[in-house]
Short mmCIF file of C-alpha atoms in Angstrom, two decimals:
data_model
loop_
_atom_site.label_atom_id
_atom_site.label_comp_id
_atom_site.label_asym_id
_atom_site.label_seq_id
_atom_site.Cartn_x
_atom_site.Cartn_y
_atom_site.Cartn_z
CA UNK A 14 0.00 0.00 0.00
CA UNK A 15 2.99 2.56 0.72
CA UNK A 16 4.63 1.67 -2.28
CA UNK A 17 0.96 2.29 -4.27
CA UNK A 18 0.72 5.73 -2.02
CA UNK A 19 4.29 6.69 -3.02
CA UNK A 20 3.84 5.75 -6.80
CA UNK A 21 0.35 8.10 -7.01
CA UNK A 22 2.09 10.80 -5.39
CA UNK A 23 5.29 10.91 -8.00
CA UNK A 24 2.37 10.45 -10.66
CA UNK A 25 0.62 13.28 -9.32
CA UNK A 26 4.09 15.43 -9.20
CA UNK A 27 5.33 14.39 -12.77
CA UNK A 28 1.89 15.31 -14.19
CA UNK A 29 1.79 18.70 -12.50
CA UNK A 30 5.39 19.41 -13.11
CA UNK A 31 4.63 18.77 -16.80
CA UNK A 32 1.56 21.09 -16.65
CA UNK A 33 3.54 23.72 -15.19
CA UNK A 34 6.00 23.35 -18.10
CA UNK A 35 3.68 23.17 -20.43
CA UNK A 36 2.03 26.40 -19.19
CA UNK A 37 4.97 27.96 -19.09
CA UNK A 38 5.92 27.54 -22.37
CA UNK A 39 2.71 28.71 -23.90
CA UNK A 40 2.86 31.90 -21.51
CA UNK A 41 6.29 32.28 -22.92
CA UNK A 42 5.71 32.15 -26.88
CA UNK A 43 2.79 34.08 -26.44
CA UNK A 44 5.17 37.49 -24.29
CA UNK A 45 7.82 36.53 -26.87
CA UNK A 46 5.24 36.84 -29.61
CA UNK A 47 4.22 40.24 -28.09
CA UNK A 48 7.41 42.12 -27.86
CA UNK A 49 9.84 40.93 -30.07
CA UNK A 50 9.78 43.19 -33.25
CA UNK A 51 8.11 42.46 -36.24
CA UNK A 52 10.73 40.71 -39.82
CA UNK A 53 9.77 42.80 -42.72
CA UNK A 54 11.28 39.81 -44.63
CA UNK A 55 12.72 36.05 -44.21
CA UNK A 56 15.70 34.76 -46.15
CA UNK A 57 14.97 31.15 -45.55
CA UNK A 58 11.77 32.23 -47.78
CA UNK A 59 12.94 35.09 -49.97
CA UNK A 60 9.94 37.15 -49.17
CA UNK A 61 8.33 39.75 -47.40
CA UNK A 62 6.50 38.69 -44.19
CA UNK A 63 3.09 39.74 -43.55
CA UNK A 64 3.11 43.08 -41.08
CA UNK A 65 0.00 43.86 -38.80
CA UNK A 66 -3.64 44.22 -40.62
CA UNK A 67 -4.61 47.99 -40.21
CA UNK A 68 -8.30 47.32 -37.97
CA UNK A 69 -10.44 49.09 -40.75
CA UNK A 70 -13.97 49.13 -42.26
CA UNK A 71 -13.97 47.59 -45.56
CA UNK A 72 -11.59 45.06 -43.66
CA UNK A 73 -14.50 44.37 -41.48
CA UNK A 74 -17.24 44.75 -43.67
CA UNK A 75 -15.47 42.35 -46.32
CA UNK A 76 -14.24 39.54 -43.67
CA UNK A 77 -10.82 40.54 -44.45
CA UNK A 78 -9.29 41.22 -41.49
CA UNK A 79 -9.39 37.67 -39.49
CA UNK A 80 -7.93 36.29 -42.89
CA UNK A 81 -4.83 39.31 -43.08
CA UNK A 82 -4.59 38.61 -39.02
CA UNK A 83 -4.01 34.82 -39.61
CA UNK A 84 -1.13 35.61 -42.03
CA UNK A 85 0.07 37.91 -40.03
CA UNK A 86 0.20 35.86 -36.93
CA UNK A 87 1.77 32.84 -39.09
CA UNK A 88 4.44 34.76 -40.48
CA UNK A 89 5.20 36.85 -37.55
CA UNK A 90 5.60 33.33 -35.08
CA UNK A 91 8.37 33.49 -32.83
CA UNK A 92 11.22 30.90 -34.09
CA UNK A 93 8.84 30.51 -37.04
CA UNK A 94 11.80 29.25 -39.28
CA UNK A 95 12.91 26.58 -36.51
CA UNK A 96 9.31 25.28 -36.62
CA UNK A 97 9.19 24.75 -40.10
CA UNK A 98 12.51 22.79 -40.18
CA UNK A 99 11.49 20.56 -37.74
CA UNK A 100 8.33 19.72 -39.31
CA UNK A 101 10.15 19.77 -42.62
CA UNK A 102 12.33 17.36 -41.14
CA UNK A 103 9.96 15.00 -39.56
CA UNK A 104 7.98 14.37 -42.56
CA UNK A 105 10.54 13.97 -44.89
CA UNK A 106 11.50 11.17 -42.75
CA UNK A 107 7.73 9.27 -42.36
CA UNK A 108 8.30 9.60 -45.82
CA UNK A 109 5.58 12.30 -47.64
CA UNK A 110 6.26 13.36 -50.82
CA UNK A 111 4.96 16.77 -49.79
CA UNK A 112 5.97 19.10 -47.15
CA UNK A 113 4.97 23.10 -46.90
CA UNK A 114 2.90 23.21 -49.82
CA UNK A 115 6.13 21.35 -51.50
CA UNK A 116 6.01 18.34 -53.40
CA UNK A 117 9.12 16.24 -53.72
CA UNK A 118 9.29 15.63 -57.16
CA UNK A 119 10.86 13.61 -59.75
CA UNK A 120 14.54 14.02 -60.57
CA UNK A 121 14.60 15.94 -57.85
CA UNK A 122 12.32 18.76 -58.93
CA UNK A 123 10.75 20.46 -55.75
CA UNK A 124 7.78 21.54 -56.84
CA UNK A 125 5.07 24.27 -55.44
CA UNK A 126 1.45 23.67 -55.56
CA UNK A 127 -1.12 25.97 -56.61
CA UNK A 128 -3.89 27.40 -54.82
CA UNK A 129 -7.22 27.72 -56.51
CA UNK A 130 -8.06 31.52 -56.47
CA UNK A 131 -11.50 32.56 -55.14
CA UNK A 132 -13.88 34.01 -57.24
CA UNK A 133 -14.34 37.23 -55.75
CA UNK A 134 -10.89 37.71 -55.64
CA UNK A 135 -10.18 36.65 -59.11
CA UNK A 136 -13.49 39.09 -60.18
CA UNK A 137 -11.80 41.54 -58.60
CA UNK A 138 -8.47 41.24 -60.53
CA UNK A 139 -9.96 41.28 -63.54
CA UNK A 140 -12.14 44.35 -62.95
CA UNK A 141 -9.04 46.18 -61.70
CA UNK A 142 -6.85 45.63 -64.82
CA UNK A 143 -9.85 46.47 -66.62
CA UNK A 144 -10.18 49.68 -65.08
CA UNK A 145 -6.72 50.42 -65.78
CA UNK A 146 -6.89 49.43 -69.32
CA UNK A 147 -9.84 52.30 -70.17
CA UNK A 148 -7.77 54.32 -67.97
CA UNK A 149 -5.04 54.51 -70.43
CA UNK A 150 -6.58 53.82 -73.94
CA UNK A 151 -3.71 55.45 -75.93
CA UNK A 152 -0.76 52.82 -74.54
CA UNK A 153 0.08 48.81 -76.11
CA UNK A 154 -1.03 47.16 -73.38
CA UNK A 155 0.38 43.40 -72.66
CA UNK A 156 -0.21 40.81 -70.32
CA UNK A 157 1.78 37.34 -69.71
CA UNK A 158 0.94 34.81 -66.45
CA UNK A 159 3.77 32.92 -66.61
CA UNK A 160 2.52 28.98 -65.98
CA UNK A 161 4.73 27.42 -62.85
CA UNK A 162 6.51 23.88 -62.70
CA UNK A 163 3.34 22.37 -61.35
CA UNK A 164 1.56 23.10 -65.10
CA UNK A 165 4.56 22.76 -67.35
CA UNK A 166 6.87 19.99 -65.39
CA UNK A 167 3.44 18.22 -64.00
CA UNK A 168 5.33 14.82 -65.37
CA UNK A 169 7.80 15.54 -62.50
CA UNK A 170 4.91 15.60 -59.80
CA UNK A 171 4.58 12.54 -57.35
CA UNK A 172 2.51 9.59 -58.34
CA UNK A 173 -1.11 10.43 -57.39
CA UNK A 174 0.09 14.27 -56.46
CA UNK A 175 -3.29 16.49 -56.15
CA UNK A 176 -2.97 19.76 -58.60
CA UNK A 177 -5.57 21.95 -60.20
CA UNK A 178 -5.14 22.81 -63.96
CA UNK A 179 -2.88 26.34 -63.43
CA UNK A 180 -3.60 26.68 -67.48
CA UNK A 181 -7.46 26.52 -66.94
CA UNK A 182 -7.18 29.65 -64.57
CA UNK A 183 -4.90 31.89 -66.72
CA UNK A 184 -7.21 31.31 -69.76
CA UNK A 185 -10.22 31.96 -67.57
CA UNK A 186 -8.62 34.95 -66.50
CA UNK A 187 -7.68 36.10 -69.92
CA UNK A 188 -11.01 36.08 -71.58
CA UNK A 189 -12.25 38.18 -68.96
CA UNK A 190 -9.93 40.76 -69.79
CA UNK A 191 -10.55 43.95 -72.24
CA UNK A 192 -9.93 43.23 -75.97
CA UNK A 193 -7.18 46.22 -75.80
CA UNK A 194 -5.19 43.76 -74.05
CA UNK A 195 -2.82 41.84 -75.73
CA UNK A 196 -2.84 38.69 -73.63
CA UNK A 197 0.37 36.64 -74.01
CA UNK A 198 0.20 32.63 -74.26
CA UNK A 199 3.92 31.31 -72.62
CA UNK A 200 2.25 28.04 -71.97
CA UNK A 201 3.29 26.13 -75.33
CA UNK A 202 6.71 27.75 -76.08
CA UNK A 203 7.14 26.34 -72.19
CA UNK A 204 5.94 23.17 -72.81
CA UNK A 205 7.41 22.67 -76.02
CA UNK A 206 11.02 23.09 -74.20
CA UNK A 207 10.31 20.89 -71.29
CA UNK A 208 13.22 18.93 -71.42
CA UNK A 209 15.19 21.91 -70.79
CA UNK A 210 16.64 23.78 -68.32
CA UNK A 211 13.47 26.24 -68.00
CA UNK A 212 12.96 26.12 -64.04
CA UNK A 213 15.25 25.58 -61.44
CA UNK A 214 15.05 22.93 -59.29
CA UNK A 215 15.22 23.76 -56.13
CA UNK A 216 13.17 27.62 -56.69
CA UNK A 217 10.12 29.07 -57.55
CA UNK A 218 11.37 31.10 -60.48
CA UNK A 219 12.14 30.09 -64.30
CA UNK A 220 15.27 30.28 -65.35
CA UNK A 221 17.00 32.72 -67.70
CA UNK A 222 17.00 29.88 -70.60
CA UNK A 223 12.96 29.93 -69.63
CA UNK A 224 12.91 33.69 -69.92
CA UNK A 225 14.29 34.05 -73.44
CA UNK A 226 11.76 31.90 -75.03
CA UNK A 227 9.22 33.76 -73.14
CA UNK A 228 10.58 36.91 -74.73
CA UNK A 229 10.51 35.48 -78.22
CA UNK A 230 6.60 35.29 -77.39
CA UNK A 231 6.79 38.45 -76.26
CA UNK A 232 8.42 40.58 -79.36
CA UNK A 233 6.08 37.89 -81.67
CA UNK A 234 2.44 39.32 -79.41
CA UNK A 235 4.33 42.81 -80.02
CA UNK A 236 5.85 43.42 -83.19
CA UNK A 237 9.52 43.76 -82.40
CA UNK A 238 11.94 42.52 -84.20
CA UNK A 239 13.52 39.65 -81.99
CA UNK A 240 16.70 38.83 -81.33
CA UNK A 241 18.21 35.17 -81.85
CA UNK A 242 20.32 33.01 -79.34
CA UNK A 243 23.11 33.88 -81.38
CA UNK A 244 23.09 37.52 -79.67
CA UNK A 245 24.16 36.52 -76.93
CA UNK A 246 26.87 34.95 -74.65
CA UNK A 247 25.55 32.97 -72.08
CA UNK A 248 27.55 32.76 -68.81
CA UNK A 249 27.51 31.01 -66.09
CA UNK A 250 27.28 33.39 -62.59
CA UNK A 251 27.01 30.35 -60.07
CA UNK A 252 26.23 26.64 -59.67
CA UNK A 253 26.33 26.46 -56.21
CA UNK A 254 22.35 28.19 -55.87
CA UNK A 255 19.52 26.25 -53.31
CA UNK A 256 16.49 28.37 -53.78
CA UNK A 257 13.34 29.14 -52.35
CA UNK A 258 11.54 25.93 -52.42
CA UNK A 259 14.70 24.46 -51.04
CA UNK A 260 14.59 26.46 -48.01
CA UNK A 261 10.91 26.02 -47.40
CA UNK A 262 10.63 22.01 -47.81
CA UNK A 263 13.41 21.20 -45.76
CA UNK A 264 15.03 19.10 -48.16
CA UNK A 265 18.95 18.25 -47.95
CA UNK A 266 19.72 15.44 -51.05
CA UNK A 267 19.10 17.79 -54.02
CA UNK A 268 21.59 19.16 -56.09
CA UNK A 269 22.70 22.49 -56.52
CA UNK A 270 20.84 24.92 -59.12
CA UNK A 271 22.98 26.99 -61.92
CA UNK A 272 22.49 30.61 -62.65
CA UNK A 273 23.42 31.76 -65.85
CA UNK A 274 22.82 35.29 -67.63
CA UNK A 275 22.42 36.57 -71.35
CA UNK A 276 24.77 38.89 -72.56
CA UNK A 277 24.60 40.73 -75.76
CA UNK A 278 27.82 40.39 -77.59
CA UNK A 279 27.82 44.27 -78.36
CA UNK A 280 27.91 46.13 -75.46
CA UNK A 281 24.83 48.10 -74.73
CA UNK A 282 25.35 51.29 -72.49
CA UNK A 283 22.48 51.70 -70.23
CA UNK A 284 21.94 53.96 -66.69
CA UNK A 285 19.62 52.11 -64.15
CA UNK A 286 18.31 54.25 -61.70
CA UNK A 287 16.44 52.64 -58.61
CA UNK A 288 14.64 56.10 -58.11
CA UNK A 289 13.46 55.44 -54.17
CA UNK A 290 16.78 53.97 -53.11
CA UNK A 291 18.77 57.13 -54.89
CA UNK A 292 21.51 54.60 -56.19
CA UNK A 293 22.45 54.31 -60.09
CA UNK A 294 24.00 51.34 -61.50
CA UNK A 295 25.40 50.92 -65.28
CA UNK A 296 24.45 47.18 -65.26
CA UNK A 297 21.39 45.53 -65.24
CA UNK A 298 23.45 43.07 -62.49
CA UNK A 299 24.48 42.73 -58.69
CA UNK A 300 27.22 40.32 -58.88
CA UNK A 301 27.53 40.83 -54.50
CA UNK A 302 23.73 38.73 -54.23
CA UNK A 303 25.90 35.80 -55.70
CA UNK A 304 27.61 35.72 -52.34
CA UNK A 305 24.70 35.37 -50.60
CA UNK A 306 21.50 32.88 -50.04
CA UNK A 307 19.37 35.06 -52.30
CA UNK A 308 21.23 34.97 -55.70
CA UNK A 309 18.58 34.75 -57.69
CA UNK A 310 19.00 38.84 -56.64
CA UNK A 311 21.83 39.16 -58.68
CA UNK A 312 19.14 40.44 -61.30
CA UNK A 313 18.12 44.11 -60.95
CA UNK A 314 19.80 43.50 -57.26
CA UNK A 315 16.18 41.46 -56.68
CA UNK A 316 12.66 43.42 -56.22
CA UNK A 317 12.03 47.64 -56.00
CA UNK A 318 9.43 49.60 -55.58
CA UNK A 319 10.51 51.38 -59.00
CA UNK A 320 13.64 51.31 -61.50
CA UNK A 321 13.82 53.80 -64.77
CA UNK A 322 16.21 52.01 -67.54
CA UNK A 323 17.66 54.23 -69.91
CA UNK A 324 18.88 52.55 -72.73
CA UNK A 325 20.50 55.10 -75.17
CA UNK A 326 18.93 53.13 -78.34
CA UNK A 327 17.15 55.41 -80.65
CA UNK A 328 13.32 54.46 -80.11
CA UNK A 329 10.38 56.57 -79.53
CA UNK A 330 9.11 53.14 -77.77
CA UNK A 331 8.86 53.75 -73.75
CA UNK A 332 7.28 50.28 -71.42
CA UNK A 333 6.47 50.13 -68.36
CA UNK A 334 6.47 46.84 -66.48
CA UNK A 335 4.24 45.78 -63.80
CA UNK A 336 5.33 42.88 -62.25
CA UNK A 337 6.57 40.24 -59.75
CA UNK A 338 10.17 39.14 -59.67
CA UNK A 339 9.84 36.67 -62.58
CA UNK A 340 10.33 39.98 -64.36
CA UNK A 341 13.49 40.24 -62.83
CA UNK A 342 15.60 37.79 -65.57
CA UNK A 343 13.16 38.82 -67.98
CA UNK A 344 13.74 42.40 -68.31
CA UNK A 345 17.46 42.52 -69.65
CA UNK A 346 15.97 41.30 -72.93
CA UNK A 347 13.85 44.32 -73.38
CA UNK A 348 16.81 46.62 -73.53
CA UNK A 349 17.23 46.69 -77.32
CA UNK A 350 13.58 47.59 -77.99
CA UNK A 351 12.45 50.13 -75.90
CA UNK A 352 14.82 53.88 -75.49
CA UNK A 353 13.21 53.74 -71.35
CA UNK A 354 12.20 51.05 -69.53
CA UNK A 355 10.17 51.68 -66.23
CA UNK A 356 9.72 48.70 -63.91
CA UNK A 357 7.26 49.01 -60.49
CA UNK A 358 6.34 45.90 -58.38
CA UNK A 359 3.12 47.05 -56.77
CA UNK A 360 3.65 45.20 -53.84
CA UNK A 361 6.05 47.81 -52.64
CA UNK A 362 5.29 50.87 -54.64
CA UNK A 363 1.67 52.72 -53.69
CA UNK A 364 2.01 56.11 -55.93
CA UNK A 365 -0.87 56.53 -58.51
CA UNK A 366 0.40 54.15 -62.05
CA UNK A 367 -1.39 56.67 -64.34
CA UNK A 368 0.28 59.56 -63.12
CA UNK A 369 3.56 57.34 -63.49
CA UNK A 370 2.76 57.06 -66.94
CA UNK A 371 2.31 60.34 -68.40
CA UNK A 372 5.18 61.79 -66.54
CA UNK A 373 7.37 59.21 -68.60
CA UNK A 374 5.57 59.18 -71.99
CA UNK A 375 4.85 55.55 -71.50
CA UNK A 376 3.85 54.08 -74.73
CA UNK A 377 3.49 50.28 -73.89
CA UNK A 378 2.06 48.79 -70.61
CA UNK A 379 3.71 44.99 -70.25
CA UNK A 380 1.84 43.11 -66.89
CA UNK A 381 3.79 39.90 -66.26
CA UNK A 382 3.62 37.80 -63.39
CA UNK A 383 4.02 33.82 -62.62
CA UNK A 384 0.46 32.85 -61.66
CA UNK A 385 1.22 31.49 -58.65
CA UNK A 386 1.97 34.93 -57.20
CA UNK A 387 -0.53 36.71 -59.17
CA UNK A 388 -3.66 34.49 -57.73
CA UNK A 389 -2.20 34.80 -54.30
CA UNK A 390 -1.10 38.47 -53.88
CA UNK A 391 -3.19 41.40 -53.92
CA UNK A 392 -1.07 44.44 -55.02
CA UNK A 393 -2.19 44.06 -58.45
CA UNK A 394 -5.72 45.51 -57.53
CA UNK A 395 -3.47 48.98 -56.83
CA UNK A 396 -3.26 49.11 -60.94
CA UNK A 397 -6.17 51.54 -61.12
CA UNK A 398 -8.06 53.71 -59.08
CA UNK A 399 -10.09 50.36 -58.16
CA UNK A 400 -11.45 50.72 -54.80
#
C-alpha cells in the first residue's frame, strides 16, 4: 500500500510538473510573440512577411481582417523558421512526398502547388486591370501569367500528387480581360522546351533559358523585331544556388541549381536608376547577391518599388512593367527595344500608375507575373483607381 501511495504521489508530481511546463511555455511564446519586433522579410523564404492588418472598415465589412490577421500571426511566429525545419524534417522522414505546400518531385524537382483563387478575388483582378486598361486607352497594353513547374513539369509531380489545372485559370482569367489587351500565351513555347533547363530545381522562379523563349513570345504578341540566341553569350554566374523551395521544404539530397545570364555580344550602355533607393548602377546586375543565399537577386539587385532604364537606343518606344520578380531575368531582354524602360512591383510601390505614366511618356504597358503569385497576392488591384 505505501509503495501504491508513493507511486500516485510521483504520478501526481510528474503530471503537474509537466503542466507547469507546459504552461509555461505557452505563456512564454505568447510574451515573446508580443514584444519581439516584427521581420519585414525572411531569407529562408525570400519574401516579405506579412506586417499587422490595419483594424479598418472595408476590412470588417469584407471579412478581411481575421484572414490578413491569420497571415500575419503565421508569419510573424516566434522561431517561425525553426518550426518549419522541424516539421520539414519530420515528414521527410515518415516519408511524404509533400511538405509546406512542396512536393518532392521527380529528378529531384521540388515543386510548389497551386492554390485555386476565389472568385471574388479573381473578379476583382480582372475588374481592376480592366479599369486600368480604359484608364489609359492610348498605350500597347500586354499581359503574360507565366505557368509554374506544377503546369509545365506536372510529369515531374509525385505519383497520385493532387494539382488543379494552373492553365485553366490563366485562360479563364484572360477572356475576362478587355480586348485592348494583348494577352500573351507562354504556356506552349514552355511546354514545347520541357526537357530543358526552363525552371530551377530547387526555386520558384524560371530560369533565364525559360525567360528568353518567353521573350521570343513576347516581341512575336508585339511586333519587335527579336533577337536570336546567337546575340548573346551565355555565362555562367554560379552553380552552387539552393532556392526558395529548397529552403521552405526542408530538403537536404538535391543538387545544386545553376544561374546563368544573357549577354549581348555588343555592349549596350544603359543607366539604371532605382529612383526610391537614390543609387544608379550601369548594369542591369548585382554580382555581390551571388555571395549570398538570395542569388537569384543578382538580377536588378532582386525586387524595388521602381527602377527607370535608360537605354540610349534610338526608339520613340517607352514600357512600363508591372510585375513580380519573374520579371526580374526577364527584363534585360527588353533593352534593345524600348529607349526607357520603367519597372514598379506594386507590392512595394503605392504612388498613382497613371500619373507614373504620363510623366514618362509611357507608350506600352507589359503586366507579367508567374500565376502562382498573381492568384495569391493582392497588389495588383493597386493598378487603377479600383477601390
Amino acid at each position: 500500500m505505501k509503495y501504491n501511495s508513493a507511486r500516485k504521489k510521483y504520478n501526481n508530481i510528474y503530471m503537474r510538473s509537466l503542466t507547469l511546463m507546459f504552461l509555461f511555455f505557452i505563456f512564454s511564446v505568447m510574451i515573446l510573440n508580443i514584444i519581439v519586433p516584427n521581420k519585414k522579410f525572411s531569407s529562408q523564404e525570400n519574401r516579405n512577411l506579412k506586417s499587422k492588418p490595419k483594424l479598418s472598415a472595408d476590412n470588417l465589412l469584407y471579412n478581411k481582417f481575421t484572414s490578413k490577421y491569420e497571415k500575419y500571426i503565421a508569419d510573424q511566429f516566434i522561431l517561425r523558421n525553426f518550426w518549419i525545419n522541424v516539421k520539414s524534417r519530420s515528414e521527410i522522414i515518415s516519408g511524404k512526398k509533400e511538405n509546406n505546400d512542396v512536393y518532392l518531385g521527380k529528378n529531384k524537382y521540388l515543386i510548389a502547388k497551386f492554390k485555386k483563387p476565389g472568385k471574388e478575388a479573381f473578379d476583382e483582378k480582372v475588374k481592376a486591370i480592366n479599369d486600368f486598361s480604359t484608364e489609359n486607352k492610348k498605350v500597347n497594353k500586354y499581359i503574360m501569367l507565366v505557368p509554374n513547374k506544377i503546369k509545365v513539369l506536372e510529369d515531374k509531380l509525385p505519383e497520385f500528387a493532387p494539382a488543379e489545372n494552373q492553365l485553366e485559370y490563366i485562360n479563364k482569367f484572360y477572356s475576362g480581360l478587355d480586348k485592348s489587351i494583348k494577352t500573351i500565351n507562354v504556356f506552349d513555347a514552355l511546354n514545347k522546351n520541357k526537357n530543358k533547363y526552363i525552371y530551377y530545381k530547387t526555386d520558384h522562379h524560371w530560369t533565364t533559358q525559360g525567360a528568353y523563349y518567353a521573350y521570343l513570345e513576347f516581341c512575336k504578341s508585339s511586333g519587335l523585331t527579336l533577337k536570336d540566341a546567337n546575340y548573346y553569350n551565355i555565362k555562367k554566374v554560379s552553380n552552387e544556388f539552393y532556392g526558395t523551395l529548397y529552403s521552405k521544404a526542408g530538403v537536404t539530397n538535391v543538387d545544386s541549381d545553376t544561374i546563368n545570364v544573357y549577354l549581348p555580344k555588343k555592349h549596350e550602355d544603359l543607366l539604371v536608376n532605382y529612383v526610391e533607393e537614390k543609387k544608379k548602377s550601369s548594369s542591369l546586375y548585382n554580382s555581390s547577391s551571388l555571395n549570398t543565399k538570395d542569388k537569384y537577386s543578382t538580377f536588378l539587385g532582386g525586387n524595388h518599388p521602381l527602377i527607370k532604364i535608360s537605354t540610349m537606343i534610338d526608339s520613340s518606344k517607352k514600357l512600363l512593367v508591372i510585375k513580380d520578380s519573374y520579371a526580374n531575368c526577364f527584363i534585360p531582354f527588353l533593352t534593345s527595344h524600348f529607349s526607357d524602360i520603367v519597372v514598379v512591383d506594386l507590392r512595394y510601390y503605392s504612388d498613382n500608375i497613371n500619373t507614373l505614366i504620363k510623366d514618362y511618356n509611357i507608350t506600352d504597358v507589359l503586366m507579367l507575373y508567374n500565376t502562382n503569385t498573381f492568384f495569391e497576392d493582392e497588389s495588383i488591384l493597386n493598378i487603377s483607381n479600383y477601390e
